[in-house]
Coordinates of C-alpha atoms in Angstrom, one line a residue:
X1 CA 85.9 95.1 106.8
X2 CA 83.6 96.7 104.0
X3 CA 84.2 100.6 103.4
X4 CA 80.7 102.2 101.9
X5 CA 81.2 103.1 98.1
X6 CA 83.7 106.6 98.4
X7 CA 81.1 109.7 97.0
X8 CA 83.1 112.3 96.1
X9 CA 87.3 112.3 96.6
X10 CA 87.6 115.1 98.8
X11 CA 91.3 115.9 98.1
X12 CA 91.7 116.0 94.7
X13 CA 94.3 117.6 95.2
X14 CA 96.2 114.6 96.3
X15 CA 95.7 112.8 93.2
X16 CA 96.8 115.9 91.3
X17 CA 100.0 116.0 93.1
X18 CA 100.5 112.0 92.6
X19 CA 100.2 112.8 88.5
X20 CA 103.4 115.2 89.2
X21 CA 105.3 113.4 90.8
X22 CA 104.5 110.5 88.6
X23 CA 106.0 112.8 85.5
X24 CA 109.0 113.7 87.7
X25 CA 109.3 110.5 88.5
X26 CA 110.1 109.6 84.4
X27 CA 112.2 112.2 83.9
X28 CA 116.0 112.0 86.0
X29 CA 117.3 114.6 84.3
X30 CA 115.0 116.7 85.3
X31 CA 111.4 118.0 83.9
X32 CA 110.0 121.7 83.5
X33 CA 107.1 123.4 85.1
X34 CA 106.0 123.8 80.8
X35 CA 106.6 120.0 80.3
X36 CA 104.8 118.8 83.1
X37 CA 101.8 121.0 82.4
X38 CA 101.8 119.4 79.3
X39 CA 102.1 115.9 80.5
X40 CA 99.7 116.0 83.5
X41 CA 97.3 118.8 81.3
X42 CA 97.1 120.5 85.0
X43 CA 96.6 124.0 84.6
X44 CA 99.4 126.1 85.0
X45 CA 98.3 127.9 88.3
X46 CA 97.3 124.8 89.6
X47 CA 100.2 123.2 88.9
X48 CA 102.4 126.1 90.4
X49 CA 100.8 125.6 93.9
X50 CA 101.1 122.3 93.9
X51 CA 105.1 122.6 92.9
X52 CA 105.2 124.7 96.0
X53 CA 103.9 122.0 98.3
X54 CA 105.7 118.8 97.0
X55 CA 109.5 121.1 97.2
X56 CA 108.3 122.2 100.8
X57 CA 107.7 118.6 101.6
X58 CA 110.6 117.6 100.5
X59 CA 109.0 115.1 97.5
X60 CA 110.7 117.4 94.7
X61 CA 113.6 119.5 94.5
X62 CA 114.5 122.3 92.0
X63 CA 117.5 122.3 90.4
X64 CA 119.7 125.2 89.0
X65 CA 118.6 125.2 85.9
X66 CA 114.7 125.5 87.3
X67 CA 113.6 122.0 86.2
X68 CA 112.3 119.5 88.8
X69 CA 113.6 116.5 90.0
X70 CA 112.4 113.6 92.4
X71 CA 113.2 114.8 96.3
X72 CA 114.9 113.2 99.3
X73 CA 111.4 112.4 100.8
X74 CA 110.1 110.5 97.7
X75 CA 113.6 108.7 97.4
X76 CA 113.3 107.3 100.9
X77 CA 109.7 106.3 100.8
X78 CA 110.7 104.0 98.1
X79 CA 113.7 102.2 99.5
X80 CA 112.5 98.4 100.7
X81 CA 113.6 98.1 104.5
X82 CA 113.8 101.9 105.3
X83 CA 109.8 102.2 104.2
X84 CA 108.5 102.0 106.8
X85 CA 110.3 103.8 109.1
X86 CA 110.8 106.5 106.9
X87 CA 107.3 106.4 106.2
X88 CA 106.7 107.1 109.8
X89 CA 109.0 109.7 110.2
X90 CA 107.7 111.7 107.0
X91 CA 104.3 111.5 108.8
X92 CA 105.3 112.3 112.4
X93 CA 106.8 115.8 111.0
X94 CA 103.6 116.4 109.1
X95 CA 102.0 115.9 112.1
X96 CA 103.9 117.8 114.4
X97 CA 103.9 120.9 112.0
X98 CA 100.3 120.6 111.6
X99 CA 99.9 120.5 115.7
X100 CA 102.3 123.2 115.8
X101 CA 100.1 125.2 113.0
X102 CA 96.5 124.6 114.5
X103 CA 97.6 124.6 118.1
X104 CA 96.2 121.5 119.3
X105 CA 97.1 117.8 119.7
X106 CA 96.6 115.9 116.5
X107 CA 95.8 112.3 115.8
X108 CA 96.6 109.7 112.4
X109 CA 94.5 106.6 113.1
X110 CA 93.1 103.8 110.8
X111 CA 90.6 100.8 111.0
X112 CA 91.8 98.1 110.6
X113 CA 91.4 94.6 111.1
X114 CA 87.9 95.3 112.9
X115 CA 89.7 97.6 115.0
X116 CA 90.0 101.3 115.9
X117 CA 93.9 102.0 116.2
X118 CA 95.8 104.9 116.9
X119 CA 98.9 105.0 115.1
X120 CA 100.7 108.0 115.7
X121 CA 100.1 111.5 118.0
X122 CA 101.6 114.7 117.6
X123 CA 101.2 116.4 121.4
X124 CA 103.4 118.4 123.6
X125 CA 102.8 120.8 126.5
X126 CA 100.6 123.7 125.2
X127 CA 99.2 120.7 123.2
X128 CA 98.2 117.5 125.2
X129 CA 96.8 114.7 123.9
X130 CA 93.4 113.9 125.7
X131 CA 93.6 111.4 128.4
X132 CA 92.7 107.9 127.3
X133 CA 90.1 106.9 130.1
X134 CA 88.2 104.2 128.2
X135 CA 90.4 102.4 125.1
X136 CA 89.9 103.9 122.0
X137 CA 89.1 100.5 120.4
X138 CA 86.0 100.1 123.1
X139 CA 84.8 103.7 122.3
X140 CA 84.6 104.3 118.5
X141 CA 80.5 105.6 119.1
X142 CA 81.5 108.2 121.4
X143 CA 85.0 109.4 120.4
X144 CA 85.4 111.7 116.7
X145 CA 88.3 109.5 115.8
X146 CA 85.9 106.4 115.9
X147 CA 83.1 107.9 114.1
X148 CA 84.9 109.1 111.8
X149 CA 86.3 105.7 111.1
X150 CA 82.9 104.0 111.5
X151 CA 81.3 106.4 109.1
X152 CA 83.4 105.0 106.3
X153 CA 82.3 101.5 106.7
X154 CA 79.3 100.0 105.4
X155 CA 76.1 99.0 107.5
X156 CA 77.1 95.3 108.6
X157 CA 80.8 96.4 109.7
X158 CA 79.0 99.1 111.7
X159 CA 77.2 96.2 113.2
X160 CA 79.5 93.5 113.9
X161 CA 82.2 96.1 115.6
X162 CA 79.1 97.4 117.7
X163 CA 78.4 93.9 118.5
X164 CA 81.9 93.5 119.6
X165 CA 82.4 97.2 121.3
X166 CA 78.4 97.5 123.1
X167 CA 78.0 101.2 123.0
X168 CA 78.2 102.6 126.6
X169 CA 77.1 105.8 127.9
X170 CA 80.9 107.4 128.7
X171 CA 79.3 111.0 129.4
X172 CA 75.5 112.8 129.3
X173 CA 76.4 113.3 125.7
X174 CA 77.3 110.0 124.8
X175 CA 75.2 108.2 122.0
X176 CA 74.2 104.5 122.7
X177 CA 71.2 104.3 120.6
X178 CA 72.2 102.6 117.3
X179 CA 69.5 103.9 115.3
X180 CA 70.5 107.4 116.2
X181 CA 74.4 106.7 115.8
X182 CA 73.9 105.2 112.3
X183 CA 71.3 107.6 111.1
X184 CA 74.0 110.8 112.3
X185 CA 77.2 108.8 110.6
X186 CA 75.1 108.6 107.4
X187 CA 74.0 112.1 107.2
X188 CA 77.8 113.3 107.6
X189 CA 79.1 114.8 105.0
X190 CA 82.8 113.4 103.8
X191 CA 83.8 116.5 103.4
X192 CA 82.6 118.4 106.5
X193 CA 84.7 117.1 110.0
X194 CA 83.4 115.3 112.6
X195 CA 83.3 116.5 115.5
X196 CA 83.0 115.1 119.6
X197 CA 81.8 117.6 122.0
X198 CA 82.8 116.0 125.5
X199 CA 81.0 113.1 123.9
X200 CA 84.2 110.7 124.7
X201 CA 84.9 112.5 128.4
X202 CA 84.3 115.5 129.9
X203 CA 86.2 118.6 129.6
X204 CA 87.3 117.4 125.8
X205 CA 86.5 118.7 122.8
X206 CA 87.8 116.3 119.4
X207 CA 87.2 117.0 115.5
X208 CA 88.4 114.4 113.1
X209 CA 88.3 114.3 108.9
X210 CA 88.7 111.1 106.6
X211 CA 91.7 109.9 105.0
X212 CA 91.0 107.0 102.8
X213 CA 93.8 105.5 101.0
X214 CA 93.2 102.6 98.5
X215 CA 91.3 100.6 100.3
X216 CA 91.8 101.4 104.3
X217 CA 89.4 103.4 106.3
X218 CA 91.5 106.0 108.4
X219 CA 91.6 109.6 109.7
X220 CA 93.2 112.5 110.9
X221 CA 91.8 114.0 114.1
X222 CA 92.6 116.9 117.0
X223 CA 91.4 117.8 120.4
X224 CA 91.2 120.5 122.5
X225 CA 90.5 121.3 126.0
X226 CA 87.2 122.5 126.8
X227 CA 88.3 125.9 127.3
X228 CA 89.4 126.3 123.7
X229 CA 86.3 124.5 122.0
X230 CA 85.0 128.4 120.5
X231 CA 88.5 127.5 118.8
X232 CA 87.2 124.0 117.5
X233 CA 85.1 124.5 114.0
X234 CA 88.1 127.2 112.8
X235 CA 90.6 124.3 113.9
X236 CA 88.7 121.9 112.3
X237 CA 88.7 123.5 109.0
X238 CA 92.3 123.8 109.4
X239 CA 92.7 120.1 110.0
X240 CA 90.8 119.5 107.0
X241 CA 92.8 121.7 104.2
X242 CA 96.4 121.0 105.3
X243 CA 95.4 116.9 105.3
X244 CA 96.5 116.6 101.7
X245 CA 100.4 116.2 102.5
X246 CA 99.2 113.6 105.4
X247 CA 97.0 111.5 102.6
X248 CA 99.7 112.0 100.1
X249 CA 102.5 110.3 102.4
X250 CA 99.8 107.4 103.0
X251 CA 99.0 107.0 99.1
X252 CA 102.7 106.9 98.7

């Protein structure tokens, strides 16, 4: 699987926050917001705002005497066994408080080995997660979730997982032209969501943004019933600037 060259990171952010907590990392005693400006050379307001979201994600803690040190979070992402499910459990409460923030069911999936997978889904009963009529890994044309994913690759992955996945018609809306899919996935912007407007099935309304860590393809995604797609492009947006602690749990 090839990814196409990355343009522009679109969460700098992310990479910001990674230098803190690098600097935090060094320092067991503790570090303060002065010393880390001056390690990181992060500009003080930046740097304040981003303080605010690593303590609230539990990746640093402050201690009395207002210096920083390394969180509960960051400790158990790097314990050997417990990674992984730690990793997992980190990410499900992202997810669920994003679901809980944008009011709709949310979605962390990745390509990977030639494959559109769904790895984790943040739902619940004013939430649900759309009903899976045709496999997801069949369906990567149609769904926002698998264009989103297929718009990271280059031109020949594109082609051999359509060779593998023949693009059928799953609604009037659905895309099965190639020419057409390719030409729309390379006129998205990166930092502008996807979206599926009852593309996948009817009555379902999906937006997904990228998340590409190192050197996986992957994405964060929501839907909404149809009667709450005037909702969709303000959810969307949503989606898109609170995916930073998501990315930074995956970079981690």
């Amino acid at each position: 699987m090839a990814l196409k060259p990355e343009p522009t990171a679109p969460f700098p952010s992310v990479q910001y926050a990674l230098r803190v907590l690098e600097t935090v990392s060094r320092h067991g005693d503790g570090v303060t917001d002065a010393q880390i400006t001056r390690e990181t050379g992060l500009p003080a307001g930046r740097l304040a705002s981003l303080l605010r979201t690593l303590r609230r994600e539990g990746y640093v803690e402050q201690i009395s005497d207002g210096a920083y040190v390394v969180g509960a979070s960051l400790l158990l992402l790097g314990s050997g066994t417990t990674r992984r499910q730690a990793l997992e459990d980190r990410l499900q409460h992202t997810l669920d408080q994003l679901r809980d923030s944008i009011g709709a069911a949310v979605y962390l999936s990745r390509y990977a080995d030639g494959e559109v997978s769904v790895e984790q889904v943040a739902d619940g009963p004013l939430t649900p997660a759309v009903n899976e009529w045709v496999d997801f890994r069949s369906s990567a044309h149609a769904s926002a979730v698998g264009k989103c994913l297929l718009g990271q690759l280059d031109h020949d992955a594109r082609r051999d997982h359509l060779s593998r996945h023949r693009a059928a018609r799953l609604t009037s809306r659905t895309i099965t032209d190639e020419k057409i899919l390719f030409s729309q996935l390379d006129a998205q912007s990166p930092t502008v969501p996807v979206l599926d407007l009852q593309e996948y099935a009817v009555g379902t309304v999906c937006a997904a943004v990228p998340l590409t860590a190192g050197s996986s393809a992957g994405c964060l995604a929501l839907s909404l019933p149809i009667e709450d797609a005037h909702r969709l492009r303000s959810a969307a947006d949503a989606l898109s600037r609170q995916a930073a602690p998501v990315l930074l749990s995956l970079a981690l």
